[in-house]
PDB file of C-alpha atoms in Angstrom:
ATOM      1  CA  MET A   1     131.823  86.026  66.142  1.00  0.00           C
ATOM      2  CA  THR A   2     132.244  89.202  68.214  1.00  0.00           C
ATOM      3  CA  LYS A   3     133.862  92.519  67.256  1.00  0.00           C
ATOM      4  CA  GLN A   4     134.249  95.802  69.088  1.00  0.00           C
ATOM      5  CA  LEU A   5     133.277  99.107  67.470  1.00  0.00           C
ATOM      6  CA  ARG A   6     133.382 102.452  69.319  1.00  0.00           C
ATOM      7  CA  ASN A   7     131.549 101.765  72.594  1.00  0.00           C
ATOM      8  CA  GLN A   8     129.588  98.796  71.303  1.00  0.00           C
ATOM      9  CA  ASN A   9     130.209  95.086  70.953  1.00  0.00           C
ATOM     10  CA  LEU A  10     128.913  93.519  67.746  1.00  0.00           C
ATOM     11  CA  HIS A  11     127.880  89.854  67.726  1.00  0.00           C
ATOM     12  CA  PHE A  12     127.280  88.231  64.329  1.00  0.00           C
ATOM     13  CA  MET A  13     124.735  85.421  63.904  1.00  0.00           C
ATOM     14  CA  PHE A  14     122.465  83.944  61.264  1.00  0.00           C
ATOM     15  CA  GLY A  15     118.713  83.388  61.301  1.00  0.00           C
ATOM     16  CA  SER A  16     115.617  83.019  59.172  1.00  0.00           C
ATOM     17  CA  GLY A  17     111.836  83.050  59.478  1.00  0.00           C
ATOM     18  CA  SER A  18     109.281  85.680  60.382  1.00  0.00           C
ATOM     19  CA  ASN A  19     110.538  89.175  61.107  1.00  0.00           C
ATOM     20  CA  GLN A  20     107.105  90.800  61.508  1.00  0.00           C
ATOM     21  CA  ARG A  21     107.891  91.837  65.101  1.00  0.00           C
ATOM     22  CA  ASN A  22     111.622  92.452  64.494  1.00  0.00           C
ATOM     23  CA  GLN A  23     112.426  89.167  66.211  1.00  0.00           C
ATOM     24  CA  LEU A  24     115.355  88.766  63.790  1.00  0.00           C
ATOM     25  CA  LEU A  25     116.670  92.312  64.392  1.00  0.00           C
ATOM     26  CA  LEU A  26     116.304  93.058  60.696  1.00  0.00           C
ATOM     27  CA  GLN A  27     114.007  96.108  60.729  1.00  0.00           C
ATOM     28  CA  THR A  28     116.622  98.768  60.142  1.00  0.00           C
ATOM     29  CA  GLU A  29     117.842 100.604  57.072  1.00  0.00           C
ATOM     30  CA  ASN A  30     121.382  99.474  57.775  1.00  0.00           C
ATOM     31  CA  ASN A  31     120.804  95.748  58.245  1.00  0.00           C
ATOM     32  CA  ALA A  32     122.969  93.401  56.241  1.00  0.00           C
ATOM     33  CA  ALA A  33     119.988  91.372  55.025  1.00  0.00           C
ATOM     34  CA  ALA A  34     118.163  94.444  53.646  1.00  0.00           C
ATOM     35  CA  LEU A  35     114.693  93.441  54.864  1.00  0.00           C
ATOM     36  CA  PHE A  36     112.118  96.219  55.035  1.00  0.00           C
ATOM     37  CA  ASN A  37     108.419  96.601  55.822  1.00  0.00           C
ATOM     38  CA  ASN A  38     108.218  93.553  58.101  1.00  0.00           C
ATOM     39  CA  GLU A  39     109.395  91.135  55.432  1.00  0.00           C
ATOM     40  CA  ASP A  40     110.186  87.561  56.370  1.00  0.00           C
ATOM     41  CA  ALA A  41     113.576  85.963  55.840  1.00  0.00           C
ATOM     42  CA  HIS A  42     113.012  82.918  53.635  1.00  0.00           C
ATOM     43  CA  GLU A  43     116.690  82.012  53.717  1.00  0.00           C
ATOM     44  CA  MET A  44     119.484  82.418  56.252  1.00  0.00           C
ATOM     45  CA  LYS A  45     120.368  86.073  56.846  1.00  0.00           C
ATOM     46  CA  GLU A  46     123.181  87.635  58.800  1.00  0.00           C
ATOM     47  CA  ILE A  47     122.014  89.220  62.059  1.00  0.00           C
ATOM     48  CA  VAL A  48     124.051  91.739  64.026  1.00  0.00           C
ATOM     49  CA  LEU A  49     123.465  92.154  67.746  1.00  0.00           C
ATOM     50  CA  CYS A  50     124.843  95.493  68.885  1.00  0.00           C
ATOM     51  CA  ALA A  51     125.364  95.587  72.675  1.00  0.00           C
ATOM     52  CA  ASP A  52     126.371  98.702  74.566  1.00  0.00           C
ATOM     53  CA  GLN A  53     129.556  98.204  76.603  1.00  0.00           C
ATOM     54  CA  THR A  54     127.793  99.618  79.665  1.00  0.00           C
ATOM     55  CA  ASP A  55     126.179  96.173  79.818  1.00  0.00           C
ATOM     56  CA  LYS A  56     129.648  94.800  80.689  1.00  0.00           C
ATOM     57  CA  ILE A  57     129.775  92.334  77.808  1.00  0.00           C
ATOM     58  CA  GLU A  58     133.368  91.280  77.194  1.00  0.00           C
ATOM     59  CA  VAL A  59     134.693  91.667  73.649  1.00  0.00           C
ATOM     60  CA  ASN A  60     135.313  87.920  73.276  1.00  0.00           C
ATOM     61  CA  GLU A  61     132.301  86.773  75.253  1.00  0.00           C
ATOM     62  CA  LYS A  62     130.340  84.058  73.482  1.00  0.00           C
ATOM     63  CA  VAL A  63     126.660  83.660  72.805  1.00  0.00           C
ATOM     64  CA  ILE A  64     125.743  80.358  74.468  1.00  0.00           C
ATOM     65  CA  SER A  65     122.012  80.052  73.694  1.00  0.00           C
ATOM     66  CA  LEU A  66     119.332  81.446  71.410  1.00  0.00           C
ATOM     67  CA  PHE A  67     115.608  81.383  72.219  1.00  0.00           C
ATOM     68  CA  ALA A  68     112.554  81.981  70.019  1.00  0.00           C
ATOM     69  CA  GLY A  69     109.056  82.901  71.195  1.00  0.00           C
ATOM     70  CA  GLY A  70     105.824  83.756  69.414  1.00  0.00           C
ATOM     71  CA  GLY A  71     107.063  87.159  68.273  1.00  0.00           C
ATOM     72  CA  HIS A  72     110.148  87.801  70.370  1.00  0.00           C
ATOM     73  CA  SER A  73     113.625  86.330  70.660  1.00  0.00           C
ATOM     74  CA  ALA A  74     116.458  86.207  73.189  1.00  0.00           C
ATOM     75  CA  ILE A  75     120.193  85.736  73.234  1.00  0.00           C
ATOM     76  CA  LEU A  76     121.994  84.460  76.339  1.00  0.00           C
ATOM     77  CA  MET A  77     125.634  85.431  76.803  1.00  0.00           C
ATOM     78  CA  GLN A  78     128.308  83.435  78.637  1.00  0.00           C
ATOM     79  CA  SER A  79     128.168  85.882  81.574  1.00  0.00           C
ATOM     80  CA  GLY A  80     124.432  85.328  82.065  1.00  0.00           C
ATOM     81  CA  ARG A  81     123.397  88.602  80.450  1.00  0.00           C
ATOM     82  CA  LEU A  82     120.173  88.145  78.463  1.00  0.00           C
ATOM     83  CA  PHE A  83     119.127  90.284  75.498  1.00  0.00           C
ATOM     84  CA  LEU A  84     115.473  90.195  74.415  1.00  0.00           C
ATOM     85  CA  PHE A  85     114.057  91.803  71.268  1.00  0.00           C
ATOM     86  CA  GLY A  86     111.029  91.705  69.001  1.00  0.00           C
ATOM     87  CA  SER A  87     107.418  92.207  70.047  1.00  0.00           C
ATOM     88  CA  ASN A  88     106.866  93.935  73.377  1.00  0.00           C
ATOM     89  CA  GLU A  89     103.095  94.273  73.091  1.00  0.00           C
ATOM     90  CA  HIS A  90     102.585  92.459  76.410  1.00  0.00           C
ATOM     91  CA  SER A  91     105.881  93.545  78.067  1.00  0.00           C
ATOM     92  CA  GLN A  92     107.464  90.194  77.220  1.00  0.00           C
ATOM     93  CA  LEU A  93     110.837  91.911  76.856  1.00  0.00           C
ATOM     94  CA  GLY A  94     110.801  92.993  80.503  1.00  0.00           C
ATOM     95  CA  ALA A  95     112.991  96.062  80.896  1.00  0.00           C
ATOM     96  CA  SER A  96     115.304  95.145  78.035  1.00  0.00           C
ATOM     97  CA  GLY A  97     115.030  95.976  74.370  1.00  0.00           C
ATOM     98  CA  ILE A  98     116.235  98.375  71.703  1.00  0.00           C
ATOM     99  CA  THR A  99     117.368 101.878  72.578  1.00  0.00           C
ATOM    100  CA  GLN A 100     117.277 104.747  70.104  1.00  0.00           C
ATOM    101  CA  SER A 101     120.689 106.011  69.054  1.00  0.00           C
ATOM    102  CA  SER A 102     122.500 107.816  66.276  1.00  0.00           C
ATOM    103  CA  PHE A 103     124.626 104.672  65.891  1.00  0.00           C
ATOM    104  CA  PRO A 104     123.956 102.969  62.515  1.00  0.00           C
ATOM    105  CA  LEU A 105     122.600  99.801  64.172  1.00  0.00           C
ATOM    106  CA  PRO A 106     119.930  99.481  66.873  1.00  0.00           C
ATOM    107  CA  ILE A 107     121.615  99.135  70.261  1.00  0.00           C
ATOM    108  CA  LEU A 108     120.216  96.456  72.559  1.00  0.00           C
ATOM    109  CA  THR A 109     120.140  96.649  76.324  1.00  0.00           C
ATOM    110  CA  CYS A 110     120.093  93.512  78.416  1.00  0.00           C
ATOM    111  CA  LEU A 111     117.776  92.468  81.209  1.00  0.00           C
ATOM    112  CA  ARG A 112     119.182  94.578  84.042  1.00  0.00           C
ATOM    113  CA  ASP A 113     120.351  93.294  87.418  1.00  0.00           C
ATOM    114  CA  LEU A 114     119.774  89.644  86.537  1.00  0.00           C
ATOM    115  CA  PHE A 115     122.279  87.005  85.483  1.00  0.00           C
ATOM    116  CA  ILE A 116     120.475  84.145  83.811  1.00  0.00           C
ATOM    117  CA  SER A 117     121.233  80.434  83.520  1.00  0.00           C
ATOM    118  CA  TYR A 118     118.133  79.398  81.565  1.00  0.00           C
ATOM    119  CA  CYS A 119     115.337  81.066  79.595  1.00  0.00           C
ATOM    120  CA  SER A 120     112.146  80.109  77.820  1.00  0.00           C
ATOM    121  CA  LEU A 121     109.903  82.271  75.654  1.00  0.00           C
ATOM    122  CA  GLY A 122     106.203  81.618  75.273  1.00  0.00           C
ATOM    123  CA  PHE A 123     103.866  83.184  72.761  1.00  0.00           C
ATOM    124  CA  SER A 124     103.855  86.497  74.633  1.00  0.00           C
ATOM    125  CA  HIS A 125     105.458  85.868  78.023  1.00  0.00           C
ATOM    126  CA  SER A 126     108.972  85.076  79.191  1.00  0.00           C
ATOM    127  CA  LEU A 127     110.506  82.976  81.957  1.00  0.00           C
ATOM    128  CA  VAL A 128     114.092  83.130  83.195  1.00  0.00           C
ATOM    129  CA  VAL A 129     116.090  81.282  85.861  1.00  0.00           C
ATOM    130  CA  GLU A 130     118.557  83.356  87.842  1.00  0.00           C
ATOM    131  CA  LYS A 131     122.101  82.001  88.069  1.00  0.00           C
ATOM    132  CA  GLU A 132     123.258  80.950  91.539  1.00  0.00           C
ATOM    133  CA  THR A 133     119.818  81.165  93.209  1.00  0.00           C
ATOM    134  CA  GLY A 134     117.654  79.057  90.866  1.00  0.00           C
ATOM    135  CA  ARG A 135     114.911  81.654  91.336  1.00  0.00           C
ATOM    136  CA  VAL A 136     112.349  81.992  88.511  1.00  0.00           C
ATOM    137  CA  TYR A 137     111.368  85.405  87.166  1.00  0.00           C
ATOM    138  CA  SER A 138     108.459  85.931  84.793  1.00  0.00           C
ATOM    139  CA  PHE A 139     107.082  88.824  82.759  1.00  0.00           C
ATOM    140  CA  GLY A 140     104.728  89.500  79.882  1.00  0.00           C
ATOM    141  CA  ASP A 141     101.192  88.326  79.126  1.00  0.00           C
ATOM    142  CA  ASN A 142      99.417  86.968  82.196  1.00  0.00           C
ATOM    143  CA  ALA A 143      95.834  86.780  80.904  1.00  0.00           C
ATOM    144  CA  ARG A 144      95.603  83.106  81.908  1.00  0.00           C
ATOM    145  CA  GLY A 145      98.075  83.121  84.788  1.00  0.00           C
ATOM    146  CA  GLN A 146     100.899  81.836  82.573  1.00  0.00           C
ATOM    147  CA  ALA A 147     103.422  84.369  83.881  1.00  0.00           C
ATOM    148  CA  ASP A 148     102.402  84.619  87.544  1.00  0.00           C
ATOM    149  CA  PRO A 149      99.452  82.559  88.824  1.00  0.00           C
ATOM    150  CA  ASP A 150      99.303  84.561  92.069  1.00  0.00           C
ATOM    151  CA  ASN A 151      98.959  87.899  90.291  1.00  0.00           C
ATOM    152  CA  CYS A 152      95.584  88.927  88.861  1.00  0.00           C
ATOM    153  CA  ALA A 153      97.111  91.554  86.525  1.00  0.00           C
ATOM    154  CA  SER A 154      96.730  90.729  82.827  1.00  0.00           C
ATOM    155  CA  THR A 155     100.315  91.866  82.141  1.00  0.00           C
ATOM    156  CA  ILE A 156     103.480  91.579  84.244  1.00  0.00           C
ATOM    157  CA  PRO A 157     105.611  94.486  82.930  1.00  0.00           C
ATOM    158  CA  LEU A 158     108.879  93.786  84.771  1.00  0.00           C
ATOM    159  CA  PRO A 159     110.659  90.586  85.833  1.00  0.00           C
ATOM    160  CA  THR A 160     108.878  89.331  88.945  1.00  0.00           C
ATOM    161  CA  ALA A 161     110.158  86.526  91.172  1.00  0.00           C
ATOM    162  CA  LEU A 162     107.731  83.628  91.504  1.00  0.00           C
ATOM    163  CA  PRO A 163     107.185  82.231  95.012  1.00  0.00           C
ATOM    164  CA  LEU A 164     108.635  78.789  94.233  1.00  0.00           C
ATOM    165  CA  LYS A 165     110.499  77.210  97.143  1.00  0.00           C
ATOM    166  CA  GLU A 166     112.453  74.785  94.972  1.00  0.00           C
ATOM    167  CA  HIS A 167     115.789  75.525  93.295  1.00  0.00           C
ATOM    168  CA  ILE A 168     114.802  75.562  89.599  1.00  0.00           C
ATOM    169  CA  VAL A 169     117.124  74.383  86.829  1.00  0.00           C
ATOM    170  CA  ALA A 170     114.862  74.710  83.754  1.00  0.00           C
ATOM    171  CA  VAL A 171     111.698  76.527  82.694  1.00  0.00           C
ATOM    172  CA  PHE A 172     109.337  76.057  79.764  1.00  0.00           C
ATOM    173  CA  ALA A 173     106.874  78.648  78.475  1.00  0.00           C
ATOM    174  CA  GLY A 174     103.926  77.510  76.380  1.00  0.00           C
ATOM    175  CA  VAL A 175     101.210  79.606  74.801  1.00  0.00           C
ATOM    176  CA  PHE A 176      99.025  79.929  77.903  1.00  0.00           C
ATOM    177  CA  HIS A 177     100.796  77.763  80.476  1.00  0.00           C
ATOM    178  CA  SER A 178     104.273  77.347  81.960  1.00  0.00           C
ATOM    179  CA  ALA A 179     106.383  74.717  83.665  1.00  0.00           C
ATOM    180  CA  ALA A 180     109.534  74.473  85.745  1.00  0.00           C
ATOM    181  CA  VAL A 181     111.785  71.597  86.768  1.00  0.00           C
ATOM    182  CA  SER A 182     113.576  71.640  90.117  1.00  0.00           C
ATOM    183  CA  GLU A 183     117.061  70.274  90.744  1.00  0.00           C
ATOM    184  CA  ASP A 184     115.345  67.305  92.446  1.00  0.00           C
ATOM    185  CA  GLY A 185     113.409  66.538  89.259  1.00  0.00           C
ATOM    186  CA  GLU A 186     110.043  67.864  90.423  1.00  0.00           C
ATOM    187  CA  LEU A 187     107.780  69.230  87.678  1.00  0.00           C
ATOM    188  CA  ILE A 188     105.768  72.332  88.564  1.00  0.00           C
ATOM    189  CA  THR A 189     103.110  73.751  86.217  1.00  0.00           C
ATOM    190  CA  TRP A 190     100.858  76.818  86.193  1.00  0.00           C
ATOM    191  CA  GLY A 191      98.618  78.817  83.885  1.00  0.00           C
ATOM    192  CA  CYS A 192      95.711  77.631  81.757  1.00  0.00           C
ATOM    193  CA  GLY A 193      94.851  73.975  82.403  1.00  0.00           C
ATOM    194  CA  ARG A 194      91.706  73.812  80.287  1.00  0.00           C
ATOM    195  CA  PHE A 195      93.017  70.905  78.215  1.00  0.00           C
ATOM    196  CA  GLY A 196      94.879  69.150  81.026  1.00  0.00           C
ATOM    197  CA  GLN A 197      98.244  70.751  80.265  1.00  0.00           C
ATOM    198  CA  CYS A 198      98.796  71.685  83.917  1.00  0.00           C
ATOM    199  CA  LEU A 199      99.205  69.272  86.807  1.00  0.00           C
ATOM    200  CA  PRO A 200      96.491  69.393  89.475  1.00  0.00           C
TER     201      PRO A 200
END
């Protein structure tokens, strides 16, 4: 359900599980579930996503997918806007996240300048597929090449396009490896292959 309040759109959902990295958006004094000090939600709790209208989210726009990673989460809107929240220790939220405000709820900003068709969250890295182009962007922990195998940096702080020639329709982020499937059905893997989880 979506409601409009002042200059924000509120989206109401339910969730449960660990909230140690605020991956349920429940670390605020004003949350409906009243969880404090990194408590976990052992039963379903109401979650409120507060999106600033500058992100061009329509009042009646629907949430079409939810994604859960090791300590971060994401919500994909009908328009392709993607909101990430939770742990950002390895920049796995890209340039999105929670902004400070005097508003009673934390206000989330979406991943800027990208409209997403598919997303996958690993333990501490993220993969997204851009609508229209099928281009894959990655960000977050890259200690084992799981975000960008051609980049030797241990962290990819901002969404970076991977040099894949294929039009990608789905991505999958594991703990230390990643995979993508092209529209022709080709499987592409990268990252740590120590236990044979990546194709040669």
